Amino acid sequence: MTKRVRTAVIPAAGLGTRFLPATKSQPKEMLTVVDRPAIQWVVEEAVAAGIDDVLIITSPTKKGVEDHFDRMTELETLLEAKGKVEMLQSVRQITEMATFHFTRQGAPFGLGHAVSMAARHVRDEPFAVLLPDELLPDGGATLRRMIEECEESGSSVISLFEVDGPEISNYGCAGFSSRDGDVVEIDQIVEKPAYENAPSNLKVTGRYVFTPDIFDKLDVTEPGKGGEIQLTDAMAMLIGDPGLRGLVIKDAGYDAGQKLDWLRANVELSLDDPVVGSQVADMIREIMQGRGLS
Ligand code: UTP
């Protein structure tokens, strides 16, 4: 029986070049989505899926990420003295929802390299990896399913999403040998395939549950494109030894590391917000009418 998944690893040491100039001195993971940084949404998703231990891979320029999940006694004392109970709770809840650990990658040697930094922390346990720029606000449902699948089968499980036509050429693509409902047995992974050669229409998305076998594979992964250690190359080595499964998800959420989708996340998630949702709906209606768009 596979050990329980307890830890979420969140690689946050990338440069965020797709979101310049916003990310020149501010970590992409700290960009606000509605009322909290993107990375907090992702931690909350992991916690909702049953995880209580979080390891964030940061870099020397991402001190803000570490501070966000640390206690801020001065602020808490001030809020307490002013009787701002709700604000105090929202600040405390950030640090109390899990145990946080941080390790620095040093330089962005690639996503695979960032994940390998977790080896000493998770040791021989299976663990989840969540990319902090991909928001999946589904109350942890997808990640929970992936964890169950990994714990039951003993295989690593990655999330996959169907895309239309040539779009697949922009992503990692997974081919499969068999399918049982929404779970596939992966038999190949190709990075950005030409549309004609793509083994399927399933793109790899930013949620993974790995058995510790991934560390052995990362150890022998040669630097790939741009001299980076690619996670995809290590995942490809898991196929057949000991095996790699995919969960086909119905909603891939938002790519908050990219301007347009970040804006969409802000609009949709603020519409869902119980406090400001109806005001945001009114505001959007007003803007549309004012511009003659509706
Ligand atoms: P991305 O390639 O999407 O992020 O990596 P990036 O490199 O920050 O962004 P762009 O492409 O320049 O705009 C996916 C995730 O992996 C992390 C990133 O922080 C991001 O959350 N990552 C990437 C690392 O932690 N280390 C790396 O060396 C590379």
Tab-separated table of C-alpha atoms and ligand atoms in Angstrom:
chain	number	residue	atom	x	y	z
A	1	MET	CA	0.000	0.000	0.000
A	2	THR	CA	1.380	3.393	-1.027
A	3	LYS	CA	2.106	5.892	1.737
A	4	ARG	CA	-0.213	8.862	2.224
A	5	VAL	CA	0.349	12.090	0.290
A	6	ARG	CA	0.966	14.784	2.919
A	7	THR	CA	3.174	17.345	1.211
A	8	ALA	CA	2.562	19.842	-1.571
A	9	VAL	CA	5.611	21.186	-3.381
A	10	ILE	CA	5.072	24.571	-5.031
A	11	PRO	CA	7.851	25.635	-7.426
A	12	ALA	CA	7.947	29.425	-7.441
A	13	ALA	CA	11.505	30.237	-8.490
A	14	GLY	CA	10.897	31.081	-12.157
A	15	LEU	CA	11.480	34.505	-13.708
A	16	GLY	CA	7.915	35.207	-14.835
A	17	THR	CA	9.003	36.850	-18.079
A	18	ARG	CA	5.572	36.460	-19.720
A	19	PHE	CA	4.188	38.964	-17.230
A	20	LEU	CA	6.783	41.734	-17.483
A	21	PRO	CA	6.886	44.557	-16.503
A	22	ALA	CA	4.627	43.591	-13.532
A	23	THR	CA	7.106	40.893	-12.520
A	24	LYS	CA	10.278	42.981	-12.780
A	25	SER	CA	10.664	43.282	-9.008
A	26	GLN	CA	7.511	41.516	-7.829
A	27	PRO	CA	7.136	37.728	-7.879
A	28	LYS	CA	4.527	36.569	-10.373
A	29	GLU	CA	3.111	34.304	-7.667
A	30	MET	CA	2.333	37.384	-5.545
A	31	LEU	CA	0.159	39.113	-8.163
A	32	THR	CA	-3.264	39.691	-6.651
A	33	VAL	CA	-6.229	37.645	-7.798
A	34	VAL	CA	-9.358	39.301	-6.332
A	35	ASP	CA	-8.093	39.806	-2.765
A	36	ARG	CA	-5.108	37.521	-2.248
A	37	PRO	CA	-1.889	36.566	-4.036
A	38	ALA	CA	-2.198	33.845	-6.697
A	39	ILE	CA	-0.024	31.479	-4.642
A	40	GLN	CA	-2.446	31.666	-1.690
A	41	TRP	CA	-5.256	30.338	-3.910
A	42	VAL	CA	-3.018	27.395	-4.775
A	43	VAL	CA	-2.053	26.678	-1.158
A	44	GLU	CA	-5.758	26.802	-0.205
A	45	GLU	CA	-6.503	24.300	-2.967
A	46	ALA	CA	-3.845	21.913	-1.613
A	47	VAL	CA	-5.160	22.271	1.943
A	48	ALA	CA	-8.728	21.619	0.732
A	49	ALA	CA	-7.426	18.407	-0.861
A	50	GLY	CA	-6.169	17.205	2.549
A	51	ILE	CA	-2.547	18.391	2.510
A	52	ASP	CA	-1.062	19.933	5.659
A	53	ASP	CA	2.603	20.355	4.744
A	54	VAL	CA	3.742	22.834	2.088
A	55	LEU	CA	7.228	23.256	0.655
A	56	ILE	CA	7.677	26.328	-1.521
A	57	ILE	CA	10.700	26.504	-3.817
A	58	THR	CA	11.717	30.155	-3.946
A	59	SER	CA	14.653	32.208	-5.163
A	60	PRO	CA	16.656	35.117	-3.698
A	61	THR	CA	14.279	37.637	-5.343
A	62	LYS	CA	11.121	36.091	-3.872
A	63	LYS	CA	11.357	37.035	-0.219
A	64	GLY	CA	7.799	38.378	-0.427
A	65	VAL	CA	6.504	34.832	-0.951
A	66	GLU	CA	8.189	33.628	2.266
A	67	ASP	CA	6.971	36.665	4.224
A	68	HIS	CA	3.385	36.146	3.084
A	69	PHE	CA	3.184	32.733	4.777
A	70	ASP	CA	5.077	33.820	7.900
A	71	ARG	CA	3.605	35.337	11.089
A	72	MET	CA	3.554	39.139	11.227
A	73	THR	CA	3.219	39.768	14.954
A	74	GLU	CA	3.277	43.566	14.740
A	75	LEU	CA	0.351	43.617	12.288
A	76	GLU	CA	-1.605	41.037	14.305
A	77	THR	CA	-1.147	43.012	17.544
A	78	LEU	CA	-2.331	46.176	15.817
A	79	LEU	CA	-5.434	44.510	14.323
A	80	GLU	CA	-6.211	42.944	17.711
A	81	ALA	CA	-5.907	46.297	19.511
A	82	LYS	CA	-8.232	47.910	16.961
A	83	GLY	CA	-10.777	45.086	17.290
A	84	LYS	CA	-10.518	44.216	13.579
A	85	VAL	CA	-11.450	40.601	14.242
A	86	GLU	CA	-12.220	39.490	10.671
A	87	MET	CA	-9.026	40.996	9.262
A	88	LEU	CA	-7.019	39.408	12.075
A	89	GLN	CA	-8.558	36.014	11.291
A	90	SER	CA	-7.820	36.342	7.580
A	91	VAL	CA	-4.178	37.169	8.346
A	92	ARG	CA	-3.751	34.370	10.935
A	93	GLN	CA	-5.471	31.809	8.728
A	94	ILE	CA	-2.700	32.196	6.127
A	95	THR	CA	-0.035	30.912	8.479
A	96	GLU	CA	-2.188	28.397	10.315
A	97	MET	CA	-3.649	26.453	7.399
A	98	ALA	CA	-0.500	24.308	6.939
A	99	THR	CA	3.103	23.935	8.019
A	100	PHE	CA	5.273	25.948	5.646
A	101	HIS	CA	8.845	25.259	4.565
A	102	PHE	CA	10.960	27.116	2.037
A	103	THR	CA	14.014	26.191	0.074
A	104	ARG	CA	15.819	28.316	-2.479
A	105	GLN	CA	16.642	27.123	-5.947
A	106	GLY	CA	19.519	29.582	-6.379
A	107	ALA	CA	19.071	29.972	-10.125
A	108	PRO	CA	16.222	28.991	-12.449
A	109	PHE	CA	17.698	25.740	-13.784
A	110	GLY	CA	14.246	24.526	-14.834
A	111	LEU	CA	11.045	23.118	-13.347
A	112	GLY	CA	12.566	19.630	-13.066
A	113	HIS	CA	15.477	21.049	-11.086
A	114	ALA	CA	13.053	22.973	-8.837
A	115	VAL	CA	11.112	19.763	-8.075
A	116	SER	CA	14.355	17.881	-7.344
A	117	MET	CA	15.011	20.415	-4.551
A	118	ALA	CA	12.171	18.725	-2.629
A	119	ALA	CA	13.919	15.333	-2.375
A	120	ARG	CA	15.424	15.849	1.070
A	121	HIS	CA	12.114	17.107	2.416
A	122	VAL	CA	9.660	14.487	1.128
A	123	ARG	CA	12.173	11.573	1.143
A	124	ASP	CA	10.301	8.298	0.470
A	125	GLU	CA	6.747	9.638	0.425
A	126	PRO	CA	4.499	10.412	-2.535
A	127	PHE	CA	3.836	14.152	-2.874
A	128	ALA	CA	1.855	16.674	-4.900
A	129	VAL	CA	3.293	19.399	-7.125
A	130	LEU	CA	1.150	22.453	-7.883
A	131	LEU	CA	2.278	25.170	-10.283
A	132	PRO	CA	1.378	28.436	-8.568
A	133	ASP	CA	0.542	30.313	-11.753
A	134	GLU	CA	-2.207	27.829	-12.644
A	135	LEU	CA	-5.304	28.456	-10.556
A	136	LEU	CA	-7.783	25.606	-10.164
A	137	PRO	CA	-10.407	26.938	-7.777
A	138	ASP	CA	-12.433	23.719	-7.445
A	139	GLY	CA	-12.200	23.275	-3.679
A	140	GLY	CA	-9.360	20.764	-4.070
A	141	ALA	CA	-11.588	18.219	-5.872
A	142	THR	CA	-9.171	17.481	-8.745
A	143	LEU	CA	-6.123	17.182	-6.532
A	144	ARG	CA	-8.021	14.959	-4.088
A	145	ARG	CA	-8.946	12.578	-6.950
A	146	MET	CA	-5.330	12.493	-8.141
A	147	ILE	CA	-4.096	11.739	-4.617
A	148	GLU	CA	-6.623	8.888	-4.244
A	149	GLU	CA	-5.605	7.469	-7.625
A	150	CYS	CA	-1.907	7.578	-6.662
A	151	GLU	CA	-2.499	6.063	-3.213
A	152	GLU	CA	-4.621	3.252	-4.700
A	153	SER	CA	-2.543	2.434	-7.784
A	154	GLY	CA	0.973	3.268	-6.565
A	155	SER	CA	1.523	5.170	-9.864
A	156	SER	CA	2.347	8.827	-10.309
A	157	VAL	CA	-0.666	10.746	-11.654
A	158	ILE	CA	-0.651	13.951	-13.694
A	159	SER	CA	-3.546	16.176	-14.754
A	160	LEU	CA	-4.477	16.336	-18.447
A	161	PHE	CA	-6.878	18.573	-20.348
A	162	GLU	CA	-8.357	18.192	-23.845
A	163	VAL	CA	-7.543	21.033	-26.234
A	164	ASP	CA	-8.805	21.810	-29.747
A	165	GLY	CA	-6.784	21.253	-32.910
A	166	PRO	CA	-3.320	22.795	-33.395
A	167	GLU	CA	-3.379	24.360	-29.910
A	168	ILE	CA	-1.736	21.169	-28.633
A	169	SER	CA	1.540	22.307	-30.267
A	170	ASN	CA	1.950	24.890	-27.478
A	171	TYR	CA	1.996	22.334	-24.670
A	172	GLY	CA	3.356	19.092	-23.298
A	173	CYS	CA	1.159	16.337	-24.762
A	174	ALA	CA	0.423	12.860	-23.326
A	175	GLY	CA	-0.394	9.813	-25.463
A	176	PHE	CA	-2.058	6.831	-23.799
A	177	SER	CA	-2.387	3.064	-24.259
A	178	SER	CA	-5.660	2.550	-22.366
A	179	ARG	CA	-8.459	4.578	-20.837
A	180	ASP	CA	-10.824	3.794	-17.967
A	181	GLY	CA	-13.310	6.660	-17.526
A	182	ASP	CA	-11.240	9.769	-16.875
A	183	VAL	CA	-8.022	7.880	-16.045
A	184	VAL	CA	-5.503	7.027	-18.775
A	185	GLU	CA	-2.346	4.903	-18.763
A	186	ILE	CA	0.221	7.183	-20.369
A	187	ASP	CA	2.576	5.642	-22.938
A	188	GLN	CA	4.308	8.758	-24.236
A	189	ILE	CA	4.905	12.398	-23.394
A	190	VAL	CA	6.013	14.833	-26.064
A	191	GLU	CA	6.853	18.496	-25.478
A	192	LYS	CA	5.152	20.867	-27.970
A	193	PRO	CA	4.522	18.306	-30.751
A	194	ALA	CA	3.659	19.340	-34.324
A	195	TYR	CA	-0.138	19.000	-34.647
A	196	GLU	CA	0.181	16.156	-37.194
A	197	ASN	CA	2.461	14.152	-34.869
A	198	ALA	CA	0.664	14.812	-31.561
A	199	PRO	CA	-0.154	11.465	-29.901
A	200	SER	CA	-3.445	12.865	-28.523
A	201	ASN	CA	-5.269	16.115	-27.799
A	202	LEU	CA	-4.408	15.909	-24.080
A	203	LYS	CA	-2.180	18.679	-22.742
A	204	VAL	CA	-0.266	18.304	-19.493
A	205	THR	CA	-1.485	20.838	-16.908
A	206	GLY	CA	0.004	22.063	-13.644
A	207	ARG	CA	-1.072	19.445	-11.087
A	208	TYR	CA	0.998	16.328	-10.419
A	209	VAL	CA	1.120	13.640	-7.742
A	210	PHE	CA	4.447	11.841	-7.840
A	211	THR	CA	5.814	8.768	-6.155
A	212	PRO	CA	9.419	9.337	-4.971
A	213	ASP	CA	10.581	7.506	-8.153
A	214	ILE	CA	10.539	10.921	-9.837
A	215	PHE	CA	13.689	11.897	-7.889
A	216	ASP	CA	15.694	8.971	-9.351
A	217	LYS	CA	14.539	10.030	-12.810
A	218	LEU	CA	15.399	13.694	-12.201
A	219	ASP	CA	18.875	12.643	-11.012
A	220	VAL	CA	19.628	11.247	-14.464
A	221	THR	CA	17.782	13.860	-16.531
A	222	GLU	CA	20.169	15.707	-18.828
A	223	PRO	CA	19.638	19.451	-19.300
A	224	GLY	CA	17.258	19.977	-22.218
A	225	LYS	CA	15.971	23.084	-23.988
A	226	GLY	CA	17.678	26.278	-22.726
A	227	GLY	CA	20.014	24.207	-20.529
A	228	GLU	CA	17.143	23.584	-18.094
A	229	ILE	CA	16.288	20.307	-16.367
A	230	GLN	CA	12.816	19.628	-17.767
A	231	LEU	CA	10.219	17.928	-15.582
A	232	THR	CA	8.647	16.484	-18.744
A	233	ASP	CA	11.834	14.524	-19.531
A	234	ALA	CA	11.846	12.957	-16.055
A	235	MET	CA	8.104	12.174	-16.272
A	236	ALA	CA	8.677	10.412	-19.598
A	237	MET	CA	11.091	8.076	-17.785
A	238	LEU	CA	8.332	7.075	-15.325
A	239	ILE	CA	6.341	5.512	-18.196
A	240	GLY	CA	6.415	1.739	-17.747
A	241	ASP	CA	8.937	2.044	-14.915
A	242	PRO	CA	7.007	2.062	-12.607
A	243	GLY	CA	4.138	3.702	-14.579
A	244	LEU	CA	2.464	7.037	-15.157
A	245	ARG	CA	-1.258	7.755	-15.191
A	246	GLY	CA	-3.241	10.790	-16.242
A	247	LEU	CA	-6.487	12.181	-14.880
A	248	VAL	CA	-8.432	13.918	-17.645
A	249	ILE	CA	-9.943	17.015	-16.054
A	250	LYS	CA	-12.971	18.949	-17.324
A	251	ASP	CA	-11.803	22.413	-16.281
A	252	ALA	CA	-8.169	23.554	-16.431
A	253	GLY	CA	-8.801	26.726	-14.423
A	254	TYR	CA	-6.714	29.805	-15.257
A	255	ASP	CA	-3.142	30.423	-16.352
A	256	ALA	CA	-2.534	33.394	-14.062
A	257	GLY	CA	1.062	33.705	-15.325
A	258	GLN	CA	-0.279	35.171	-18.534
A	259	LYS	CA	-1.931	38.601	-18.750
A	260	LEU	CA	-5.273	37.825	-20.410
A	261	ASP	CA	-6.043	34.738	-18.354
A	262	TRP	CA	-5.004	36.542	-15.153
A	263	LEU	CA	-7.565	39.254	-15.965
A	264	ARG	CA	-10.189	36.583	-16.645
A	265	ALA	CA	-9.416	34.918	-13.293
A	266	ASN	CA	-9.913	38.267	-11.555
A	267	VAL	CA	-13.243	38.923	-13.278
A	268	GLU	CA	-14.706	35.415	-12.843
A	269	LEU	CA	-13.473	34.800	-9.316
A	270	SER	CA	-14.628	38.217	-8.143
A	271	LEU	CA	-18.070	37.476	-9.627
A	272	ASP	CA	-18.047	34.280	-7.487
A	273	ASP	CA	-17.017	36.201	-4.370
A	274	PRO	CA	-19.844	36.232	-1.811
A	275	VAL	CA	-18.963	39.736	-0.572
A	276	VAL	CA	-18.279	41.731	-3.749
A	277	GLY	CA	-19.789	39.426	-6.437
A	278	SER	CA	-23.032	41.315	-7.070
A	279	GLN	CA	-21.278	44.717	-7.051
A	280	VAL	CA	-18.760	43.425	-9.600
A	281	ALA	CA	-21.629	42.184	-11.802
A	282	ASP	CA	-23.229	45.657	-11.633
A	283	MET	CA	-19.891	47.289	-12.410
A	284	ILE	CA	-19.307	45.087	-15.484
A	285	ARG	CA	-22.842	45.796	-16.754
A	286	GLU	CA	-22.275	49.530	-16.275
A	287	ILE	CA	-18.932	49.472	-18.123
A	288	MET	CA	-20.393	47.453	-21.009
A	289	GLN	CA	-23.406	49.747	-21.330
A	290	GLY	CA	-21.224	52.858	-21.082
A	291	ARG	CA	-19.176	51.568	-24.017
A	292	GLY	CA	-22.196	50.506	-26.017
A	293	LEU	CA	-21.097	46.865	-25.815
A	294	SER	CA	-24.341	45.363	-24.617
B	1	UTP	P1	6.994	28.772	-16.036
B	1	UTP	O1	7.941	28.613	-17.152
B	1	UTP	O2	5.549	28.852	-16.325
B	1	UTP	O3	7.330	30.049	-15.171
B	1	UTP	O4	7.265	27.642	-14.965
B	1	UTP	P2	8.388	31.163	-15.302
B	1	UTP	O5	9.693	30.634	-15.789
B	1	UTP	O6	8.398	31.899	-14.008
B	1	UTP	O7	7.632	32.114	-16.325
B	1	UTP	P3	7.948	32.670	-17.760
B	1	UTP	O8	7.792	31.513	-18.697
B	1	UTP	O9	9.324	33.269	-17.718
B	1	UTP	O10	6.893	33.720	-17.927
B	1	UTP	C1	6.236	26.988	-14.234
B	1	UTP	C2	6.476	27.104	-12.734
B	1	UTP	O11	7.739	26.561	-12.394
B	1	UTP	C3	8.485	27.470	-11.623
B	1	UTP	C4	7.931	28.840	-11.948
B	1	UTP	O12	8.090	29.720	-10.842
B	1	UTP	C5	6.459	28.544	-12.245
B	1	UTP	O13	5.691	28.594	-11.066
B	1	UTP	N1	9.922	27.343	-11.975
B	1	UTP	C6	10.301	27.378	-13.278
B	1	UTP	C7	10.840	27.200	-10.967
B	1	UTP	O14	10.499	27.164	-9.768
B	1	UTP	N2	12.166	27.100	-11.293
B	1	UTP	C8	12.590	27.129	-12.573
B	1	UTP	O15	13.813	27.023	-12.811
B	1	UTP	C9	11.647	27.277	-13.592
